[in-house]
Amino acid sequence: MKSFITRVVLKARQFQQWLVAYLIFALLSVLKLFPADGSIRFADWVMRRIGPHTGRHKLILENLRKAFPEKDEAEIERIAIASWGHIGRLAAEYVFLDELFDFDPEADSHGRIEVEGVERFVTLLDRDRPFIVFTAHTGNFELLPVAAASFNLHVSVLFRPPNNPYIAKKVFRFRRKRMGDLVPSHAGSAFALAGTLEQGGGVGVLVDQKFKRGTHSTFFGQEVQTNPLLGKLARQFDCAIYPARCIRLPNNRFRLVLEDEITLPRNEKGAIDIPATAQVLNDKVESWVREYPEQWLWYHDRWNRRKRG
């Protein structure tokens, strides 16, 4: 009897995930029928009105208040609502990614995409030392590996699949066609990335997610746990480390920035200091978020507030 009930519950959950996934797919298919600019603006408008009525809105507000205690409630609410618009844009931009990404390294003028740090992309192409590019959930972060591919720079990208398996399968197929080698985040992903670096290749990682067994560090002055993977890989393979980010610009345009190589802190033995490296990463991401707070995904439970509450 117990096993029967368990199967029924699992089937019900599976159906719910299927239903949610295909409702989303249907909505995105409808958006595809209209011009990109109008569809993206519409998705922004819709999410600004739906988002504040969801359970995640309370978490967003709490995160913002803790991160920016100097801001008044009106500004906190403005950023929260703008961040929902940003989430809507991200979803719609998936549909139009091929149309949006019009960057041509050989062109003299800018289209929707402008790249700051073109010379650094070229440097990475010519070097035989392994490297890691790290970024965060800012702007449309999906455009960064697409940009690397446009320079024929092949990077193994670590990503966390969505919890919904139907969405995860669709997203994986979509990303694989445009972003090169994809490494889903799971128990064996570190070995896959290590293999790439061992061969002198490049790796791309997001560093602003909660990691339950992570290194203790701070983000916006509050304790968080940060994935130590980048520091461990850098220590093992003596990698060059580059920060990169996407900035959303007016009129559905984007600036992709590949920053200068950074030097990671070392301990008294001369090895890369993994806890100090985690803090360097957090400080870099925090500087990005402070500059464009509405362009970061505040609905992530980065500070584990749900568990504390």
PDB file of C-alpha atoms in Angstrom:
ATOM      1  CA  MET A   1       0.000   0.000   0.000  1.00  0.00           C
ATOM      2  CA  LYS A   2       2.781   2.377   0.936  1.00  0.00           C
ATOM      3  CA  SER A   3       4.650   1.727  -2.314  1.00  0.00           C
ATOM      4  CA  PHE A   4       1.420   2.284  -4.290  1.00  0.00           C
ATOM      5  CA  ILE A   5       0.880   5.678  -2.640  1.00  0.00           C
ATOM      6  CA  THR A   6       4.510   6.585  -3.316  1.00  0.00           C
ATOM      7  CA  ARG A   7       4.086   5.752  -7.024  1.00  0.00           C
ATOM      8  CA  VAL A   8       0.903   7.806  -7.223  1.00  0.00           C
ATOM      9  CA  VAL A   9       2.617  10.806  -5.601  1.00  0.00           C
ATOM     10  CA  LEU A  10       5.598  10.507  -7.951  1.00  0.00           C
ATOM     11  CA  LYS A  11       3.336  10.256 -10.993  1.00  0.00           C
ATOM     12  CA  ALA A  12       1.350  13.284  -9.851  1.00  0.00           C
ATOM     13  CA  ARG A  13       4.550  15.265  -9.385  1.00  0.00           C
ATOM     14  CA  GLN A  14       5.798  14.144 -12.791  1.00  0.00           C
ATOM     15  CA  PHE A  15       2.543  15.270 -14.415  1.00  0.00           C
ATOM     16  CA  GLN A  16       2.738  18.636 -12.650  1.00  0.00           C
ATOM     17  CA  GLN A  17       6.294  19.157 -13.941  1.00  0.00           C
ATOM     18  CA  TRP A  18       5.213  18.160 -17.450  1.00  0.00           C
ATOM     19  CA  LEU A  19       2.239  20.529 -17.354  1.00  0.00           C
ATOM     20  CA  VAL A  20       4.311  23.482 -16.109  1.00  0.00           C
ATOM     21  CA  ALA A  21       7.018  22.838 -18.696  1.00  0.00           C
ATOM     22  CA  TYR A  22       4.636  22.655 -21.635  1.00  0.00           C
ATOM     23  CA  LEU A  23       2.688  25.701 -20.538  1.00  0.00           C
ATOM     24  CA  ILE A  24       5.973  27.606 -20.549  1.00  0.00           C
ATOM     25  CA  PHE A  25       6.926  26.147 -23.935  1.00  0.00           C
ATOM     26  CA  ALA A  26       3.539  27.165 -25.337  1.00  0.00           C
ATOM     27  CA  LEU A  27       3.898  30.729 -24.045  1.00  0.00           C
ATOM     28  CA  LEU A  28       7.388  31.052 -25.515  1.00  0.00           C
ATOM     29  CA  SER A  29       6.141  29.681 -28.835  1.00  0.00           C
ATOM     30  CA  VAL A  30       3.478  32.391 -28.917  1.00  0.00           C
ATOM     31  CA  LEU A  31       6.114  35.044 -28.228  1.00  0.00           C
ATOM     32  CA  LYS A  32       8.099  33.726 -31.186  1.00  0.00           C
ATOM     33  CA  LEU A  33       5.216  34.723 -33.489  1.00  0.00           C
ATOM     34  CA  PHE A  34       5.882  38.409 -32.795  1.00  0.00           C
ATOM     35  CA  PRO A  35       8.893  40.699 -33.297  1.00  0.00           C
ATOM     36  CA  ALA A  36      11.687  40.283 -30.754  1.00  0.00           C
ATOM     37  CA  ASP A  37      11.604  43.791 -29.296  1.00  0.00           C
ATOM     38  CA  GLY A  38       7.879  43.779 -28.660  1.00  0.00           C
ATOM     39  CA  SER A  39       7.893  40.266 -27.195  1.00  0.00           C
ATOM     40  CA  ILE A  40      10.761  41.039 -24.815  1.00  0.00           C
ATOM     41  CA  ARG A  41       9.106  44.247 -23.622  1.00  0.00           C
ATOM     42  CA  PHE A  42       5.822  42.370 -23.178  1.00  0.00           C
ATOM     43  CA  ALA A  43       7.525  39.674 -21.074  1.00  0.00           C
ATOM     44  CA  ASP A  44       9.053  42.433 -18.926  1.00  0.00           C
ATOM     45  CA  TRP A  45       5.624  44.067 -18.469  1.00  0.00           C
ATOM     46  CA  VAL A  46       3.918  40.782 -17.564  1.00  0.00           C
ATOM     47  CA  MET A  47       6.505  39.700 -14.991  1.00  0.00           C
ATOM     48  CA  ARG A  48       6.491  43.111 -13.287  1.00  0.00           C
ATOM     49  CA  ARG A  49       2.816  42.504 -12.588  1.00  0.00           C
ATOM     50  CA  ILE A  50       2.870  38.790 -11.803  1.00  0.00           C
ATOM     51  CA  GLY A  51       6.126  38.530  -9.861  1.00  0.00           C
ATOM     52  CA  PRO A  52       5.143  40.674  -6.853  1.00  0.00           C
ATOM     53  CA  HIS A  53       2.218  38.318  -6.175  1.00  0.00           C
ATOM     54  CA  THR A  54       4.375  35.195  -5.955  1.00  0.00           C
ATOM     55  CA  GLY A  55       5.986  33.682  -2.869  1.00  0.00           C
ATOM     56  CA  ARG A  56       9.462  34.560  -4.151  1.00  0.00           C
ATOM     57  CA  HIS A  57       8.743  38.292  -3.941  1.00  0.00           C
ATOM     58  CA  LYS A  58       9.007  38.225  -0.163  1.00  0.00           C
ATOM     59  CA  LEU A  59      12.449  36.579  -0.430  1.00  0.00           C
ATOM     60  CA  ILE A  60      13.573  39.173  -2.998  1.00  0.00           C
ATOM     61  CA  LEU A  61      12.537  42.030  -0.717  1.00  0.00           C
ATOM     62  CA  GLU A  62      14.283  40.462   2.260  1.00  0.00           C
ATOM     63  CA  ASN A  63      17.471  39.920   0.253  1.00  0.00           C
ATOM     64  CA  LEU A  64      17.440  43.506  -0.975  1.00  0.00           C
ATOM     65  CA  ARG A  65      16.861  44.970   2.492  1.00  0.00           C
ATOM     66  CA  LYS A  66      19.798  42.999   3.894  1.00  0.00           C
ATOM     67  CA  ALA A  67      22.066  43.839   0.978  1.00  0.00           C
ATOM     68  CA  PHE A  68      21.179  47.555   0.867  1.00  0.00           C
ATOM     69  CA  PRO A  69      20.245  48.680   4.392  1.00  0.00           C
ATOM     70  CA  GLU A  70      20.912  52.278   3.330  1.00  0.00           C
ATOM     71  CA  LYS A  71      18.107  52.248   0.705  1.00  0.00           C
ATOM     72  CA  ASP A  72      14.567  53.284   1.611  1.00  0.00           C
ATOM     73  CA  GLU A  73      11.561  51.009   1.114  1.00  0.00           C
ATOM     74  CA  ALA A  74      10.458  52.728  -2.095  1.00  0.00           C
ATOM     75  CA  GLU A  75      13.827  52.089  -3.733  1.00  0.00           C
ATOM     76  CA  ILE A  76      13.863  48.487  -2.514  1.00  0.00           C
ATOM     77  CA  GLU A  77      10.430  47.924  -4.059  1.00  0.00           C
ATOM     78  CA  ARG A  78      11.522  49.596  -7.318  1.00  0.00           C
ATOM     79  CA  ILE A  79      14.557  47.321  -7.641  1.00  0.00           C
ATOM     80  CA  ALA A  80      12.477  44.242  -6.767  1.00  0.00           C
ATOM     81  CA  ILE A  81       9.886  44.976  -9.452  1.00  0.00           C
ATOM     82  CA  ALA A  82      12.588  45.822 -12.004  1.00  0.00           C
ATOM     83  CA  SER A  83      14.273  42.497 -11.222  1.00  0.00           C
ATOM     84  CA  TRP A  84      11.031  40.701 -12.088  1.00  0.00           C
ATOM     85  CA  GLY A  85      11.052  42.512 -15.419  1.00  0.00           C
ATOM     86  CA  HIS A  86      14.613  41.325 -15.910  1.00  0.00           C
ATOM     87  CA  ILE A  87      13.499  37.723 -15.287  1.00  0.00           C
ATOM     88  CA  GLY A  88      10.747  38.103 -17.885  1.00  0.00           C
ATOM     89  CA  ARG A  89      13.251  39.439 -20.386  1.00  0.00           C
ATOM     90  CA  LEU A  90      15.591  36.499 -19.753  1.00  0.00           C
ATOM     91  CA  ALA A  91      12.819  34.032 -20.577  1.00  0.00           C
ATOM     92  CA  ALA A  92      11.786  35.839 -23.760  1.00  0.00           C
ATOM     93  CA  GLU A  93      15.386  36.322 -24.879  1.00  0.00           C
ATOM     94  CA  TYR A  94      15.839  32.564 -24.950  1.00  0.00           C
ATOM     95  CA  VAL A  95      13.388  32.440 -27.843  1.00  0.00           C
ATOM     96  CA  PHE A  96      15.221  35.140 -29.781  1.00  0.00           C
ATOM     97  CA  LEU A  97      18.822  34.400 -28.809  1.00  0.00           C
ATOM     98  CA  ASP A  98      19.936  33.677 -32.387  1.00  0.00           C
ATOM     99  CA  GLU A  99      18.400  36.952 -33.539  1.00  0.00           C
ATOM    100  CA  LEU A 100      19.746  38.968 -30.612  1.00  0.00           C
ATOM    101  CA  PHE A 101      23.321  37.763 -30.905  1.00  0.00           C
ATOM    102  CA  ASP A 102      24.494  39.758 -33.901  1.00  0.00           C
ATOM    103  CA  PHE A 103      28.074  40.417 -32.821  1.00  0.00           C
ATOM    104  CA  ASP A 104      30.647  40.154 -35.568  1.00  0.00           C
ATOM    105  CA  PRO A 105      34.286  40.345 -34.417  1.00  0.00           C
ATOM    106  CA  GLU A 106      35.234  41.688 -37.844  1.00  0.00           C
ATOM    107  CA  ALA A 107      32.613  44.481 -37.951  1.00  0.00           C
ATOM    108  CA  ASP A 108      33.443  48.101 -37.109  1.00  0.00           C
ATOM    109  CA  SER A 109      29.990  49.076 -35.812  1.00  0.00           C
ATOM    110  CA  HIS A 110      27.862  47.739 -32.942  1.00  0.00           C
ATOM    111  CA  GLY A 111      24.553  45.964 -33.335  1.00  0.00           C
ATOM    112  CA  ARG A 112      22.623  44.686 -30.340  1.00  0.00           C
ATOM    113  CA  ILE A 113      25.781  43.205 -28.867  1.00  0.00           C
ATOM    114  CA  GLU A 114      28.949  45.095 -28.028  1.00  0.00           C
ATOM    115  CA  VAL A 115      32.007  43.414 -26.551  1.00  0.00           C
ATOM    116  CA  GLU A 116      34.474  45.063 -24.223  1.00  0.00           C
ATOM    117  CA  GLY A 117      37.729  43.144 -24.075  1.00  0.00           C
ATOM    118  CA  VAL A 118      37.947  41.796 -27.627  1.00  0.00           C
ATOM    119  CA  GLU A 119      41.736  41.764 -27.347  1.00  0.00           C
ATOM    120  CA  ARG A 120      41.464  39.465 -24.324  1.00  0.00           C
ATOM    121  CA  PHE A 121      39.396  36.954 -26.285  1.00  0.00           C
ATOM    122  CA  VAL A 122      42.141  36.977 -28.920  1.00  0.00           C
ATOM    123  CA  THR A 123      44.787  36.478 -26.218  1.00  0.00           C
ATOM    124  CA  LEU A 124      42.937  33.442 -24.876  1.00  0.00           C
ATOM    125  CA  LEU A 125      42.814  31.961 -28.375  1.00  0.00           C
ATOM    126  CA  ASP A 126      46.584  32.213 -28.719  1.00  0.00           C
ATOM    127  CA  ARG A 127      47.653  30.987 -25.295  1.00  0.00           C
ATOM    128  CA  ASP A 128      48.387  27.369 -24.413  1.00  0.00           C
ATOM    129  CA  ARG A 129      47.881  27.772 -20.659  1.00  0.00           C
ATOM    130  CA  PRO A 130      44.541  26.610 -19.197  1.00  0.00           C
ATOM    131  CA  PHE A 131      42.115  29.298 -18.096  1.00  0.00           C
ATOM    132  CA  ILE A 132      38.876  29.778 -16.186  1.00  0.00           C
ATOM    133  CA  VAL A 133      36.324  32.483 -16.923  1.00  0.00           C
ATOM    134  CA  PHE A 134      33.864  33.137 -14.104  1.00  0.00           C
ATOM    135  CA  THR A 135      30.643  35.092 -14.168  1.00  0.00           C
ATOM    136  CA  ALA A 136      27.383  35.586 -12.260  1.00  0.00           C
ATOM    137  CA  HIS A 137      23.642  35.689 -12.901  1.00  0.00           C
ATOM    138  CA  THR A 138      23.769  39.266 -14.160  1.00  0.00           C
ATOM    139  CA  GLY A 139      22.264  40.651 -17.378  1.00  0.00           C
ATOM    140  CA  ASN A 140      21.760  37.852 -19.881  1.00  0.00           C
ATOM    141  CA  PHE A 141      24.636  35.649 -18.728  1.00  0.00           C
ATOM    142  CA  GLU A 142      23.741  33.064 -21.387  1.00  0.00           C
ATOM    143  CA  LEU A 143      25.254  35.352 -24.024  1.00  0.00           C
ATOM    144  CA  LEU A 144      28.809  34.982 -22.689  1.00  0.00           C
ATOM    145  CA  PRO A 145      29.469  31.403 -23.892  1.00  0.00           C
ATOM    146  CA  VAL A 146      27.749  32.278 -27.184  1.00  0.00           C
ATOM    147  CA  ALA A 147      30.229  35.148 -27.553  1.00  0.00           C
ATOM    148  CA  ALA A 148      33.151  32.833 -26.821  1.00  0.00           C
ATOM    149  CA  ALA A 149      31.931  30.488 -29.551  1.00  0.00           C
ATOM    150  CA  SER A 150      31.764  33.421 -32.000  1.00  0.00           C
ATOM    151  CA  PHE A 151      35.517  33.882 -31.440  1.00  0.00           C
ATOM    152  CA  ASN A 152      36.050  30.119 -31.981  1.00  0.00           C
ATOM    153  CA  LEU A 153      37.038  29.981 -28.329  1.00  0.00           C
ATOM    154  CA  HIS A 154      35.861  26.599 -27.081  1.00  0.00           C
ATOM    155  CA  VAL A 155      35.028  26.646 -23.380  1.00  0.00           C
ATOM    156  CA  SER A 156      33.576  23.859 -21.232  1.00  0.00           C
ATOM    157  CA  VAL A 157      30.690  25.526 -19.430  1.00  0.00           C
ATOM    158  CA  LEU A 158      29.536  24.273 -16.044  1.00  0.00           C
ATOM    159  CA  PHE A 159      25.810  24.801 -15.574  1.00  0.00           C
ATOM    160  CA  ARG A 160      23.122  23.759 -13.144  1.00  0.00           C
ATOM    161  CA  PRO A 161      20.165  22.172 -14.960  1.00  0.00           C
ATOM    162  CA  PRO A 162      16.681  23.412 -14.020  1.00  0.00           C
ATOM    163  CA  ASN A 163      14.880  21.282 -11.425  1.00  0.00           C
ATOM    164  CA  ASN A 164      12.091  20.525 -13.893  1.00  0.00           C
ATOM    165  CA  PRO A 165      13.430  17.602 -16.026  1.00  0.00           C
ATOM    166  CA  TYR A 166      11.340  18.544 -19.093  1.00  0.00           C
ATOM    167  CA  ILE A 167      12.634  22.109 -19.050  1.00  0.00           C
ATOM    168  CA  ALA A 168      16.155  20.854 -18.307  1.00  0.00           C
ATOM    169  CA  LYS A 169      16.143  18.614 -21.395  1.00  0.00           C
ATOM    170  CA  LYS A 170      14.943  21.419 -23.655  1.00  0.00           C
ATOM    171  CA  VAL A 171      17.394  23.954 -22.221  1.00  0.00           C
ATOM    172  CA  PHE A 172      20.306  21.529 -22.572  1.00  0.00           C
ATOM    173  CA  ARG A 173      19.574  20.932 -26.264  1.00  0.00           C
ATOM    174  CA  PHE A 174      19.226  24.662 -26.852  1.00  0.00           C
ATOM    175  CA  ARG A 175      22.476  25.516 -25.062  1.00  0.00           C
ATOM    176  CA  ARG A 176      24.511  22.716 -26.621  1.00  0.00           C
ATOM    177  CA  LYS A 177      23.814  24.000 -30.142  1.00  0.00           C
ATOM    178  CA  ARG A 178      25.090  27.499 -29.296  1.00  0.00           C
ATOM    179  CA  MET A 179      27.526  27.314 -26.396  1.00  0.00           C
ATOM    180  CA  GLY A 180      29.980  24.498 -27.050  1.00  0.00           C
ATOM    181  CA  ASP A 181      30.760  21.832 -24.471  1.00  0.00           C
ATOM    182  CA  LEU A 182      28.292  21.774 -21.571  1.00  0.00           C
ATOM    183  CA  VAL A 183      29.028  20.127 -18.224  1.00  0.00           C
ATOM    184  CA  PRO A 184      25.913  19.625 -16.046  1.00  0.00           C
ATOM    185  CA  SER A 185      26.605  20.266 -12.377  1.00  0.00           C
ATOM    186  CA  HIS A 186      26.658  16.923 -10.562  1.00  0.00           C
ATOM    187  CA  ALA A 187      29.031  14.679  -8.617  1.00  0.00           C
ATOM    188  CA  GLY A 188      31.345  14.031 -11.588  1.00  0.00           C
ATOM    189  CA  SER A 189      31.437  17.525 -13.070  1.00  0.00           C
ATOM    190  CA  ALA A 190      34.704  18.509 -11.328  1.00  0.00           C
ATOM    191  CA  PHE A 191      36.493  15.613 -13.060  1.00  0.00           C
ATOM    192  CA  ALA A 192      35.150  16.702 -16.452  1.00  0.00           C
ATOM    193  CA  LEU A 193      36.373  20.268 -15.931  1.00  0.00           C
ATOM    194  CA  ALA A 194      39.722  19.021 -14.659  1.00  0.00           C
ATOM    195  CA  GLY A 195      40.100  16.978 -17.845  1.00  0.00           C
ATOM    196  CA  THR A 196      39.550  20.087 -19.968  1.00  0.00           C
ATOM    197  CA  LEU A 197      42.104  22.109 -17.996  1.00  0.00           C
ATOM    198  CA  GLU A 198      44.621  19.264 -18.060  1.00  0.00           C
ATOM    199  CA  GLN A 199      44.528  19.481 -21.855  1.00  0.00           C
ATOM    200  CA  GLY A 200      45.187  23.236 -21.717  1.00  0.00           C
ATOM    201  CA  GLY A 201      41.577  24.200 -22.433  1.00  0.00           C
ATOM    202  CA  GLY A 202      39.179  26.728 -20.936  1.00  0.00           C
ATOM    203  CA  VAL A 203      36.348  26.440 -18.440  1.00  0.00           C
ATOM    204  CA  GLY A 204      33.419  28.766 -17.676  1.00  0.00           C
ATOM    205  CA  VAL A 205      31.675  28.776 -14.281  1.00  0.00           C
ATOM    206  CA  LEU A 206      28.977  30.702 -12.431  1.00  0.00           C
ATOM    207  CA  VAL A 207      30.163  31.559  -8.923  1.00  0.00           C
ATOM    208  CA  ASP A 208      27.205  33.264  -7.219  1.00  0.00           C
ATOM    209  CA  GLN A 209      25.064  30.266  -6.298  1.00  0.00           C
ATOM    210  CA  LYS A 210      24.446  28.829  -2.839  1.00  0.00           C
ATOM    211  CA  PHE A 211      26.570  25.761  -2.134  1.00  0.00           C
ATOM    212  CA  LYS A 212      25.617  23.763   0.956  1.00  0.00           C
ATOM    213  CA  ARG A 213      29.095  22.358   1.554  1.00  0.00           C
ATOM    214  CA  GLY A 214      30.884  25.475   0.441  1.00  0.00           C
ATOM    215  CA  THR A 215      33.655  27.636   1.828  1.00  0.00           C
ATOM    216  CA  HIS A 216      32.540  30.135   4.450  1.00  0.00           C
ATOM    217  CA  SER A 217      32.817  33.689   3.140  1.00  0.00           C
ATOM    218  CA  THR A 218      30.770  36.889   3.011  1.00  0.00           C
ATOM    219  CA  PHE A 219      28.584  38.521   0.358  1.00  0.00           C
ATOM    220  CA  PHE A 220      27.218  42.003   0.994  1.00  0.00           C
ATOM    221  CA  GLY A 221      28.713  41.702   4.476  1.00  0.00           C
ATOM    222  CA  GLN A 222      26.723  38.576   5.376  1.00  0.00           C
ATOM    223  CA  GLU A 223      27.878  34.987   5.740  1.00  0.00           C
ATOM    224  CA  VAL A 224      27.435  32.696   2.750  1.00  0.00           C
ATOM    225  CA  GLN A 225      28.848  29.394   1.555  1.00  0.00           C
ATOM    226  CA  THR A 226      30.713  29.585  -1.740  1.00  0.00           C
ATOM    227  CA  ASN A 227      31.652  26.728  -4.031  1.00  0.00           C
ATOM    228  CA  PRO A 228      35.432  26.163  -3.656  1.00  0.00           C
ATOM    229  CA  LEU A 229      35.711  24.495  -7.086  1.00  0.00           C
ATOM    230  CA  LEU A 230      37.318  27.414  -8.916  1.00  0.00           C
ATOM    231  CA  GLY A 231      40.002  27.839  -6.267  1.00  0.00           C
ATOM    232  CA  LYS A 232      40.761  24.112  -6.211  1.00  0.00           C
ATOM    233  CA  LEU A 233      41.028  23.895  -9.997  1.00  0.00           C
ATOM    234  CA  ALA A 234      43.180  27.026 -10.154  1.00  0.00           C
ATOM    235  CA  ARG A 235      45.499  25.581  -7.491  1.00  0.00           C
ATOM    236  CA  GLN A 236      45.824  22.251  -9.288  1.00  0.00           C
ATOM    237  CA  PHE A 237      46.332  23.538 -12.840  1.00  0.00           C
ATOM    238  CA  ASP A 238      47.825  27.030 -12.335  1.00  0.00           C
ATOM    239  CA  CYS A 239      45.039  28.530 -14.458  1.00  0.00           C
ATOM    240  CA  ALA A 240      44.675  32.082 -15.646  1.00  0.00           C
ATOM    241  CA  ILE A 241      41.463  33.546 -14.128  1.00  0.00           C
ATOM    242  CA  TYR A 242      39.250  36.065 -15.923  1.00  0.00           C
ATOM    243  CA  PRO A 243      36.037  37.755 -14.683  1.00  0.00           C
ATOM    244  CA  ALA A 244      33.302  38.263 -17.285  1.00  0.00           C
ATOM    245  CA  ARG A 245      29.807  39.699 -17.157  1.00  0.00           C
ATOM    246  CA  CYS A 246      26.848  40.788 -19.253  1.00  0.00           C
ATOM    247  CA  ILE A 247      25.289  44.236 -18.802  1.00  0.00           C
ATOM    248  CA  ARG A 248      21.785  44.839 -20.093  1.00  0.00           C
ATOM    249  CA  LEU A 249      21.577  48.129 -22.046  1.00  0.00           C
ATOM    250  CA  PRO A 250      18.525  50.148 -23.170  1.00  0.00           C
ATOM    251  CA  ASN A 251      16.596  49.103 -26.288  1.00  0.00           C
ATOM    252  CA  ASN A 252      17.297  45.376 -25.896  1.00  0.00           C
ATOM    253  CA  ARG A 253      21.037  45.750 -26.303  1.00  0.00           C
ATOM    254  CA  PHE A 254      23.874  44.180 -24.306  1.00  0.00           C
ATOM    255  CA  ARG A 255      27.466  44.808 -23.361  1.00  0.00           C
ATOM    256  CA  LEU A 256      29.634  41.739 -22.779  1.00  0.00           C
ATOM    257  CA  VAL A 257      32.743  42.450 -20.739  1.00  0.00           C
ATOM    258  CA  LEU A 258      35.788  40.202 -20.435  1.00  0.00           C
ATOM    259  CA  GLU A 259      37.897  41.842 -17.733  1.00  0.00           C
ATOM    260  CA  ASP A 260      41.644  41.679 -17.143  1.00  0.00           C
ATOM    261  CA  GLU A 261      43.158  38.536 -15.695  1.00  0.00           C
ATOM    262  CA  ILE A 262      43.132  38.607 -11.888  1.00  0.00           C
ATOM    263  CA  THR A 263      45.730  37.285  -9.472  1.00  0.00           C
ATOM    264  CA  LEU A 264      44.377  34.942  -6.817  1.00  0.00           C
ATOM    265  CA  PRO A 265      45.608  35.199  -3.209  1.00  0.00           C
ATOM    266  CA  ARG A 266      48.118  32.660  -1.944  1.00  0.00           C
ATOM    267  CA  ASN A 267      48.758  31.231   1.494  1.00  0.00           C
ATOM    268  CA  GLU A 268      52.029  31.146   3.445  1.00  0.00           C
ATOM    269  CA  LYS A 269      53.138  28.048   1.512  1.00  0.00           C
ATOM    270  CA  GLY A 270      52.683  29.795  -1.832  1.00  0.00           C
ATOM    271  CA  ALA A 271      49.626  27.774  -2.853  1.00  0.00           C
ATOM    272  CA  ILE A 272      46.384  29.417  -3.933  1.00  0.00           C
ATOM    273  CA  ASP A 273      44.354  30.212  -0.814  1.00  0.00           C
ATOM    274  CA  ILE A 274      40.933  28.671  -1.447  1.00  0.00           C
ATOM    275  CA  PRO A 275      38.930  30.519   1.276  1.00  0.00           C
ATOM    276  CA  ALA A 276      40.515  33.842   0.297  1.00  0.00           C
ATOM    277  CA  THR A 277      39.785  33.074  -3.369  1.00  0.00           C
ATOM    278  CA  ALA A 278      36.106  32.486  -2.532  1.00  0.00           C
ATOM    279  CA  GLN A 279      36.028  35.944  -0.965  1.00  0.00           C
ATOM    280  CA  VAL A 280      37.691  37.528  -4.014  1.00  0.00           C
ATOM    281  CA  LEU A 281      34.998  36.016  -6.234  1.00  0.00           C
ATOM    282  CA  ASN A 282      32.201  37.229  -3.966  1.00  0.00           C
ATOM    283  CA  ASP A 283      33.671  40.733  -3.814  1.00  0.00           C
ATOM    284  CA  LYS A 284      33.883  40.912  -7.606  1.00  0.00           C
ATOM    285  CA  VAL A 285      30.274  39.744  -8.051  1.00  0.00           C
ATOM    286  CA  GLU A 286      29.106  42.162  -5.339  1.00  0.00           C
ATOM    287  CA  SER A 287      30.723  45.062  -7.196  1.00  0.00           C
ATOM    288  CA  TRP A 288      28.791  44.075 -10.328  1.00  0.00           C
ATOM    289  CA  VAL A 289      25.492  43.738  -8.463  1.00  0.00           C
ATOM    290  CA  ARG A 290      25.909  47.097  -6.718  1.00  0.00           C
ATOM    291  CA  GLU A 291      26.352  48.761 -10.104  1.00  0.00           C
ATOM    292  CA  TYR A 292      23.218  47.227 -11.674  1.00  0.00           C
ATOM    293  CA  PRO A 293      21.181  45.717  -8.806  1.00  0.00           C
ATOM    294  CA  GLU A 294      18.038  45.123 -10.859  1.00  0.00           C
ATOM    295  CA  GLN A 295      19.989  42.883 -13.259  1.00  0.00           C
ATOM    296  CA  TRP A 296      20.849  40.173 -10.711  1.00  0.00           C
ATOM    297  CA  LEU A 297      18.557  37.241  -9.851  1.00  0.00           C
ATOM    298  CA  TRP A 298      17.513  38.211  -6.328  1.00  0.00           C
ATOM    299  CA  TYR A 299      15.056  35.320  -6.075  1.00  0.00           C
ATOM    300  CA  HIS A 300      18.008  32.973  -5.454  1.00  0.00           C
ATOM    301  CA  ASP A 301      18.249  32.072  -1.780  1.00  0.00           C
ATOM    302  CA  ARG A 302      21.944  33.011  -1.714  1.00  0.00           C
ATOM    303  CA  TRP A 303      21.957  33.654   2.040  1.00  0.00           C
ATOM    304  CA  ASN A 304      19.883  30.559   2.924  1.00  0.00           C
ATOM    305  CA  ARG A 305      17.187  32.765   4.438  1.00  0.00           C
ATOM    306  CA  ARG A 306      14.389  30.231   3.929  1.00  0.00           C
ATOM    307  CA  LYS A 307      16.113  27.717   6.164  1.00  0.00           C
ATOM    308  CA  ARG A 308      16.798  30.338   8.813  1.00  0.00           C
ATOM    309  CA  GLY A 309      13.215  31.509   8.718  1.00  0.00           C
TER     310      GLY A 309
END
